[in-house]
Every structure is written in structure tokens, then in C-alpha cells.
Short mmCIF file of N, CA and C in Angstrom, two decimals:
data_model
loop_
_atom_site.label_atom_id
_atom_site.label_comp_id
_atom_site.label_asym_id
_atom_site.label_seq_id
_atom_site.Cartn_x
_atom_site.Cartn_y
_atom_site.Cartn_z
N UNK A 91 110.40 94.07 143.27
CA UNK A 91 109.98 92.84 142.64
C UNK A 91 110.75 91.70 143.30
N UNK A 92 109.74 90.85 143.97
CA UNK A 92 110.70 89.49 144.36
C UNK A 92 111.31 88.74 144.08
N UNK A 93 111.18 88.49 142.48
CA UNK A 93 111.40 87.13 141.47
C UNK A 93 112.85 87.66 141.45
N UNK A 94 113.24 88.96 141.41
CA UNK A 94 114.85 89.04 140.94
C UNK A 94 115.58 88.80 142.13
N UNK A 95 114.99 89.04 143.35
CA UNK A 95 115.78 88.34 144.64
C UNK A 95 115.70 86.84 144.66
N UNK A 96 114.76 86.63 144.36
CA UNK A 96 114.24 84.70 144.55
C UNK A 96 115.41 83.92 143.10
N UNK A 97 115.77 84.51 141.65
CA UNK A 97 116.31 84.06 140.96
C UNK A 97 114.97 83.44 140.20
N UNK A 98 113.76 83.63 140.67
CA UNK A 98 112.54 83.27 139.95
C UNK A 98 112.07 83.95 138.70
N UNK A 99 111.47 83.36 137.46
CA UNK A 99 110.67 84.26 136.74
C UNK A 99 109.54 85.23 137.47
N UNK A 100 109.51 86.38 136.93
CA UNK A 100 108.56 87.03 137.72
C UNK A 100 107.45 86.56 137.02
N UNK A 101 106.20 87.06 138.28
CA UNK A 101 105.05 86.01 138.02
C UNK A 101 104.25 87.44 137.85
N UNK A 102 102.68 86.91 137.35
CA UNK A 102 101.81 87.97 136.56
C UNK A 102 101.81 89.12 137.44
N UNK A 103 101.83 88.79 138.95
CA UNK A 103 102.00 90.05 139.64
C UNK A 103 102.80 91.25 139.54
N UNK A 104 103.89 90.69 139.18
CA UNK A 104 105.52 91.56 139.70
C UNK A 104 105.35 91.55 138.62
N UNK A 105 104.61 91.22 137.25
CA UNK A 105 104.62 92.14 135.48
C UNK A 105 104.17 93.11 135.99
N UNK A 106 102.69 92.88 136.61
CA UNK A 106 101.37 93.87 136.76
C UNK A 106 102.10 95.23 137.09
N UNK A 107 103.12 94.72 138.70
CA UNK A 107 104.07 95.69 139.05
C UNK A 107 104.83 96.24 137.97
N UNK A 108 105.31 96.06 137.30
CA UNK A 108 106.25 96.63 136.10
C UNK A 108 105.82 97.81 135.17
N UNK A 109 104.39 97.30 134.96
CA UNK A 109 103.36 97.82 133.67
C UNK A 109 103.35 98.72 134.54
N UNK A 110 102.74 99.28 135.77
CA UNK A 110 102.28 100.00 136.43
C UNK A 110 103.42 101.15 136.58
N UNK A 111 104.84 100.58 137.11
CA UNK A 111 105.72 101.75 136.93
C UNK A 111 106.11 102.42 135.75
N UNK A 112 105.97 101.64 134.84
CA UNK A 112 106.07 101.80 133.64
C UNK A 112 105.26 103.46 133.32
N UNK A 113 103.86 102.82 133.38
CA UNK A 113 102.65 103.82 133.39
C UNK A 113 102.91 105.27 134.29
N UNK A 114 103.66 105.04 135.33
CA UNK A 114 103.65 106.12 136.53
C UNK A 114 104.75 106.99 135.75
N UNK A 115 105.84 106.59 135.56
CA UNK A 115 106.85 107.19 134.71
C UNK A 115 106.75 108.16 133.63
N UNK A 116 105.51 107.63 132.50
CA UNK A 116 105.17 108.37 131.62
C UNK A 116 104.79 110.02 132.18
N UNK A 117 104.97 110.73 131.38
CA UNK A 117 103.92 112.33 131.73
C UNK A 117 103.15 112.59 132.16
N UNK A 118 102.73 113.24 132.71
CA UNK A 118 101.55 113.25 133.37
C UNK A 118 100.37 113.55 132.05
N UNK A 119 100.90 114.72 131.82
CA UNK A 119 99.48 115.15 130.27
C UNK A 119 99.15 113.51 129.44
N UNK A 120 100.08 112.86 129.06
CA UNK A 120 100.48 111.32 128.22
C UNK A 120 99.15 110.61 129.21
N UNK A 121 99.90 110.06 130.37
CA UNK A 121 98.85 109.86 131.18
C UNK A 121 97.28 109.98 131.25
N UNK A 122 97.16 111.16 130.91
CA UNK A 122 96.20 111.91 131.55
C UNK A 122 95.04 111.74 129.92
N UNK A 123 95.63 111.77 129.26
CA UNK A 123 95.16 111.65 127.87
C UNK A 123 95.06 110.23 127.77
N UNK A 124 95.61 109.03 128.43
CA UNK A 124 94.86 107.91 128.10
C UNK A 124 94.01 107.68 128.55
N UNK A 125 93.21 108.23 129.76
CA UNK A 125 91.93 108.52 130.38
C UNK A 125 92.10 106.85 131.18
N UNK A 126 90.70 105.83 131.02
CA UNK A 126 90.04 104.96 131.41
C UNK A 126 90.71 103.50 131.08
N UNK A 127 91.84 103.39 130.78
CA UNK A 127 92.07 102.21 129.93
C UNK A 127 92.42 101.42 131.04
N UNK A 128 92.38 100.37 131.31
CA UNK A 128 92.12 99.24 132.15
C UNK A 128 93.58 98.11 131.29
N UNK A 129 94.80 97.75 132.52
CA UNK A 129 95.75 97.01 132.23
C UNK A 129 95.44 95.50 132.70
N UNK A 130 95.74 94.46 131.73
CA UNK A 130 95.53 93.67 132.11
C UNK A 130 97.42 92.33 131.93
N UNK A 131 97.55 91.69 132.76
CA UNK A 131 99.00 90.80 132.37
C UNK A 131 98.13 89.30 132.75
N UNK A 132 98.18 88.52 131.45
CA UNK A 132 97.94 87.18 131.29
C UNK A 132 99.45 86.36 130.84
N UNK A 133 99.46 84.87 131.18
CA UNK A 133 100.81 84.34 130.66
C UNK A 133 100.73 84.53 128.89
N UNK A 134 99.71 84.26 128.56
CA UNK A 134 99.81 84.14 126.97
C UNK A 134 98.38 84.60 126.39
N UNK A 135 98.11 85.15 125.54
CA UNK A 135 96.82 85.46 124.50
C UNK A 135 95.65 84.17 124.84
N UNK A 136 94.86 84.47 124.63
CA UNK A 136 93.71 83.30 124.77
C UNK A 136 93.57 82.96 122.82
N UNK A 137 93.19 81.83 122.80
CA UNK A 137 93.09 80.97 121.84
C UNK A 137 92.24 81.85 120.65
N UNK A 138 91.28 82.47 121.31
CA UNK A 138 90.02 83.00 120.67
C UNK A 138 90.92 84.51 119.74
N UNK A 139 91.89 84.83 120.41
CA UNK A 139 92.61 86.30 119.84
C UNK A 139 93.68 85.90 119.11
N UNK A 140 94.44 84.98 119.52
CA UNK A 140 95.28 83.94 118.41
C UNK A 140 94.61 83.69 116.73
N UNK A 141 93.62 83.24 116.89
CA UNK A 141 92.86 83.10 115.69
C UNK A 141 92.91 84.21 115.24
N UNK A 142 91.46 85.38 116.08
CA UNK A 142 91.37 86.45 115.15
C UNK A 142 92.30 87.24 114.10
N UNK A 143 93.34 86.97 115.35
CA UNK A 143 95.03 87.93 114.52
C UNK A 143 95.77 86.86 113.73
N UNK A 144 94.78 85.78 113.46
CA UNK A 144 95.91 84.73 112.36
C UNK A 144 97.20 84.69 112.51
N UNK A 145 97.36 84.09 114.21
CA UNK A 145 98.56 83.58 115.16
C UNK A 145 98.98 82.70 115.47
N UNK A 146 99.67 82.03 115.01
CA UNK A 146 99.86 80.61 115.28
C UNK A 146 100.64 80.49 116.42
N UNK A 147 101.70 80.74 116.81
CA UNK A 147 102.60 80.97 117.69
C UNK A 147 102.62 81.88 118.89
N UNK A 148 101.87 81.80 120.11
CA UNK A 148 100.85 82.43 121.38
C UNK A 148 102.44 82.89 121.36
N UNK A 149 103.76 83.19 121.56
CA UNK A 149 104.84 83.59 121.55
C UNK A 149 105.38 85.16 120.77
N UNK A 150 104.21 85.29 120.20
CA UNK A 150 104.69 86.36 118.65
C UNK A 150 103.57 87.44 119.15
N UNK A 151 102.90 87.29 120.40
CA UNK A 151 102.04 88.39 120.59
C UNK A 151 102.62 88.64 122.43
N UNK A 152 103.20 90.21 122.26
CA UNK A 152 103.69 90.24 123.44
C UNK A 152 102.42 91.22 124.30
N UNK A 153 101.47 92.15 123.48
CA UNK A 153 100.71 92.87 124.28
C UNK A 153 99.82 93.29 123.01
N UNK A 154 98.32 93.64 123.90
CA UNK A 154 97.34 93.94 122.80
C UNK A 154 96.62 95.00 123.36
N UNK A 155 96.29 96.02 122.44
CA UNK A 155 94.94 96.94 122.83
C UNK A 155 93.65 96.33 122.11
N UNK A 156 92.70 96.38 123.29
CA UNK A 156 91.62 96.08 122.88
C UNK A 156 90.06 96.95 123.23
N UNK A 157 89.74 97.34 122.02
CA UNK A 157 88.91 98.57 122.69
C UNK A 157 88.69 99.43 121.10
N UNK A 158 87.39 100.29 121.32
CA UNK A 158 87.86 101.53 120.25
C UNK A 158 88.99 102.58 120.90
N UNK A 159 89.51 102.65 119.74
CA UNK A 159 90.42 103.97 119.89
C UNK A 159 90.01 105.05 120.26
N UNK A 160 90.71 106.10 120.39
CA UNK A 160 89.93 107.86 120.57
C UNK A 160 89.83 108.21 119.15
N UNK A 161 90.30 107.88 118.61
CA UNK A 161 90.19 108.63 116.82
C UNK A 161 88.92 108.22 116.46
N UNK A 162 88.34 106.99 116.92
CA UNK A 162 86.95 106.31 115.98
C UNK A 162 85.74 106.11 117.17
N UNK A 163 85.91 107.16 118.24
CA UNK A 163 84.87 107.37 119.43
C UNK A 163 84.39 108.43 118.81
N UNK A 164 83.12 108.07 119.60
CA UNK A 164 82.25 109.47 119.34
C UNK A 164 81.31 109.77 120.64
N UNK A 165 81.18 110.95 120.96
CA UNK A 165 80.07 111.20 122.36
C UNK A 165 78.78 111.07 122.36
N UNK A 166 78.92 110.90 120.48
CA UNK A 166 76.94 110.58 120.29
C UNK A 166 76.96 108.57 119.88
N UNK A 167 78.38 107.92 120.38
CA UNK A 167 78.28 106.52 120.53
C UNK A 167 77.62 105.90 121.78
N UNK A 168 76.78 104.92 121.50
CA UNK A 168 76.78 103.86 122.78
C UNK A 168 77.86 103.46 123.43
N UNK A 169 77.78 103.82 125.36
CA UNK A 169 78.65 103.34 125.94
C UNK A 169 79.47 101.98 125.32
N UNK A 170 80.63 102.12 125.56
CA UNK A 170 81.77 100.62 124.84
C UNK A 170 82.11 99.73 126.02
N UNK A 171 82.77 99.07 125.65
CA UNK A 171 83.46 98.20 127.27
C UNK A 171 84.53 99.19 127.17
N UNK A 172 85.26 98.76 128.09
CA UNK A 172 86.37 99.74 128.19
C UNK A 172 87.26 99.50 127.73
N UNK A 173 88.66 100.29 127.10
CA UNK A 173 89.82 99.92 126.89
C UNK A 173 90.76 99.20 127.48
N UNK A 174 91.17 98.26 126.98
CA UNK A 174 92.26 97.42 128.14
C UNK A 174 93.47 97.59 127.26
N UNK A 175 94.41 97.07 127.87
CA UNK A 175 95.69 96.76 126.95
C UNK A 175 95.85 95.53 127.72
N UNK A 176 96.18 94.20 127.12
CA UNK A 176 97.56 93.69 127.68
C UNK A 176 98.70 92.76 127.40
N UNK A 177 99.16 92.96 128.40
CA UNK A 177 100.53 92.42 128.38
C UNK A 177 100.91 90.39 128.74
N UNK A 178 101.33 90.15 127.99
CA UNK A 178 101.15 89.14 127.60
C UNK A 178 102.95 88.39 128.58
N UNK A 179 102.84 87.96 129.97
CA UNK A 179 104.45 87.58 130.57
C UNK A 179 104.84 86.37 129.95
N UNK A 180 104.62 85.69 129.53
CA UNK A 180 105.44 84.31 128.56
C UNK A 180 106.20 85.19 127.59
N UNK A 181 105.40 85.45 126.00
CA UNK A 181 106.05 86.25 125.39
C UNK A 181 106.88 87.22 125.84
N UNK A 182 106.72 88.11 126.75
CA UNK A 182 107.63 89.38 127.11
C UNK A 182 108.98 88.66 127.52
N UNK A 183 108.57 87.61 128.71
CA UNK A 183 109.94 87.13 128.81
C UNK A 183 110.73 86.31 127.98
N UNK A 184 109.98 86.00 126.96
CA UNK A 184 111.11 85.27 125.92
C UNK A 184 111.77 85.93 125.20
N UNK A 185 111.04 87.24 125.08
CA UNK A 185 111.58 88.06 124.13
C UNK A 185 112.51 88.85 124.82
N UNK A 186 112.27 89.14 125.91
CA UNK A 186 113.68 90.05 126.84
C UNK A 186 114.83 88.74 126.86
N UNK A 187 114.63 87.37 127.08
CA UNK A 187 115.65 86.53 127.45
C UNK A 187 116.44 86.18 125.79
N UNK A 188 115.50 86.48 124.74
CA UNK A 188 116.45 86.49 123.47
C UNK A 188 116.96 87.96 122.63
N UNK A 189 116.51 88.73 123.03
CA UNK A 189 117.10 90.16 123.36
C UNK A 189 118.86 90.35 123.64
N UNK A 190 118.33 89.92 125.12
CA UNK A 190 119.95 89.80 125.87
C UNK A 190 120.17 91.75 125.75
N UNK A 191 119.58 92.70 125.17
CA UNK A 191 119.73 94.05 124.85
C UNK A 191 119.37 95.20 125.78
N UNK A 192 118.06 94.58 126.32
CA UNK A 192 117.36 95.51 127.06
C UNK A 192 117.16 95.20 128.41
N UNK A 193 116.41 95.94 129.46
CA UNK A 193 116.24 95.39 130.69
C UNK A 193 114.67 94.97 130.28
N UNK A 194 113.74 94.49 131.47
CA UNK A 194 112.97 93.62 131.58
C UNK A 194 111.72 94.86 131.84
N UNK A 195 112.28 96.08 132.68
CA UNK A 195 111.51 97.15 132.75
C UNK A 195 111.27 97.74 131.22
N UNK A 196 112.35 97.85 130.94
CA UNK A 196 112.58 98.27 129.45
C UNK A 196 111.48 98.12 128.46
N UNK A 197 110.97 96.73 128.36
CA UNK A 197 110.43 95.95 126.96
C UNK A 197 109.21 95.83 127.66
N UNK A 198 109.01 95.90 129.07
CA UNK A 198 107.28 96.10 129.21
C UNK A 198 106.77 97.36 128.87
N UNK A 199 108.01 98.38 129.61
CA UNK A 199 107.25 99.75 128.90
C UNK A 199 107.09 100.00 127.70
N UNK A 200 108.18 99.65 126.54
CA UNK A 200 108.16 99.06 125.17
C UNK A 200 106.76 99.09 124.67
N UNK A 201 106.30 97.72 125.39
CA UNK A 201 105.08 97.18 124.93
C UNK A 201 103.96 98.02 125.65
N UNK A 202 103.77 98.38 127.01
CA UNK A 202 103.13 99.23 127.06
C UNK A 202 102.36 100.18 126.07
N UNK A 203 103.60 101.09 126.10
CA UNK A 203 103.83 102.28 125.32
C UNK A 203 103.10 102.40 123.65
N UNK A 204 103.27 100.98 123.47
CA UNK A 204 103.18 100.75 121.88
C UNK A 204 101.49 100.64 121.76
N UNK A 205 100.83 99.62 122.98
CA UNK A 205 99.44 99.63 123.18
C UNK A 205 98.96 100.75 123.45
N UNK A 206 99.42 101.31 124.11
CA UNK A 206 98.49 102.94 124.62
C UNK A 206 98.56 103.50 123.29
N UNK A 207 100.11 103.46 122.19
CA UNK A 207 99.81 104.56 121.19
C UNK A 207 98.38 103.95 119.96
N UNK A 208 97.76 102.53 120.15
CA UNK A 208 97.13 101.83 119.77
C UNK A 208 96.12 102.35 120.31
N UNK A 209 95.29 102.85 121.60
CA UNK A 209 94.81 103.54 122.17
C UNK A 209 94.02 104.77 121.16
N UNK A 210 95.46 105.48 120.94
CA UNK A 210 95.09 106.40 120.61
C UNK A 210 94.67 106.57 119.53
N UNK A 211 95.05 105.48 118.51
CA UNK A 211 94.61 105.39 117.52
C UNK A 211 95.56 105.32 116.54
N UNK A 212 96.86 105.15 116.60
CA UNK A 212 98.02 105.06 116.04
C UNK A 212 98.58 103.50 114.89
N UNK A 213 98.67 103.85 114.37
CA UNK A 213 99.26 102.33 113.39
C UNK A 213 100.70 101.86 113.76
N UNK A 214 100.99 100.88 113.62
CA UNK A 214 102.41 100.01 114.28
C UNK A 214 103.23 101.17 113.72
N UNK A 215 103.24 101.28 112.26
CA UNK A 215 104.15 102.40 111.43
C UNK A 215 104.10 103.40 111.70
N UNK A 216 103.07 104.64 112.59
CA UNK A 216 103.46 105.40 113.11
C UNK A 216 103.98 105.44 114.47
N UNK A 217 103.74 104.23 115.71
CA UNK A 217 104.17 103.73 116.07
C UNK A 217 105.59 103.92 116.55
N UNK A 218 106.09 103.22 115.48
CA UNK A 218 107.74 102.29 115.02
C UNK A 218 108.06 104.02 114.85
N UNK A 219 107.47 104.79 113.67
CA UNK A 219 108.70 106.34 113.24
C UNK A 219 108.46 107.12 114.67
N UNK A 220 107.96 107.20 115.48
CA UNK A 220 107.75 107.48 116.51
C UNK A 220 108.76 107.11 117.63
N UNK A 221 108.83 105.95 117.66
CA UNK A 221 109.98 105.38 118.73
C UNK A 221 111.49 105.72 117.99
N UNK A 222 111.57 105.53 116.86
CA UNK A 222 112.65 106.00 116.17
C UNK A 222 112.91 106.95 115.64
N UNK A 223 112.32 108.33 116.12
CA UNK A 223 112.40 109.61 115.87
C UNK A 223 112.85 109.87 117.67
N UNK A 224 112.60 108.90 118.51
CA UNK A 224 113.47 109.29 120.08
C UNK A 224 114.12 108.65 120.27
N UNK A 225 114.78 107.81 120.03
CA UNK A 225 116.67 107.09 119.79
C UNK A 225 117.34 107.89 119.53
#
């Protein structure tokens, strides 16, 4: 990543880069079970998803899945768009720079991680006992 040689914020690319190692890291089966999902890194949420999620603050949303889940697919459904997740670099980096806790790889895979289990069909609360059943 260049931005940490340059002393620059990294830019949507060198996230994109991040998410991606992030992704490579995971398991392969983990992997392999999120099938088709399509990553996307914007600076901030668009206006239109702010609303829906009754957001005032484009800051308080660091990454989103958007898509049906695997729990509420069906093979006798009409083709869907595809699953995306993403990752949102304004928020991520404000939240790693008021952190001060974690690394920067850290809190994308974080957020990653948290969208794919959204993916699957998972609630924040199983989620959350999930990440805190591996601490």
C-alpha cells in the first residue's frame, strides 16, 4: 500500500487492496461458502442508504451488505442482483484514527467479516457473540 509510504490517507484503491487481503486470509471453505458476492469501497454511503437506515451521520456506517442473504434464497427464486458488501473509507478511517487500538488491516477485516456474516444471514447479535466467543 502506498499511502503508508507517502504519509497519505489511503485512497479507495489501497482500501479495495486491504478488503481483498483481508478476504484472501479468511479459509478457504469461509471463502468458498460466500460464493458470488461482489466488494465494493466508496468514501461514504450514498444519501439514498443514509435515509433508508435512518442515518444521519454518513460517519456511523462503516460497511454494508446489500443483497438477499443465503438463509432467505431460494433456487425456485428469480435471479437477484448480486450480493455486494461495502466498505465505506471515510468512516473506516475515522474510526481506526479514534480507535488508536487496532491496525487499519485490522478494522477492514472487522468490517468485512461482519458483512459477509450479514451475507449469510446472521444478525449484528449473533454477529457480536461470535466475534466474542474468538477473543
Amino acid at each position: 500500500m502506498t499511502a503508508s509510504i507517502s504519509g497519505l490517507a489511503p485512497s479507495l484503491d489501497d482500501m479495495a487492496a486491504l478488503a481483498e487481503a483481508a478476504f484472501a486470509r479468511l479459509p478457504a471453505p469461509f471463502r468458498q461458502m460466500t460464493g458470488h458476492v461482489m466488494f465494493r469501497v466508496d468514501d461514504f454511503p450514498d444519501q439514498e442508504t443514509l435515509d433508508a437506515l435512518e442515518i444521519e451521520d454518513p460517519f456511523d456506517l462503516t460497511g454494508l451488505y446489500h443483497g438477499v442473504d443465503l438463509a432467505h434464497r431460494s433456487v425456485l427464486d428469480p435471479e437477484t442482483h448480486p450480493s455486494m458488501v461495502f466498505l465505506y473509507r471515510r468512516p473506516i478511517l475515522d474510526e481506526w484514527a479514534a480507535r488508536g487500538d487496532v491496525t487499519l488491516e485490522e478494522l477492514v477485516s472487522h468490517v468485512l467479516v461482519h458483512e459477509i456474516g450479514h451475507h449469510f444471514g446472521l444478525s449484528d447479535d449473533q454477529i457480536d457473540a461470535i466475534e466474542a466467543a474468538a477473543d
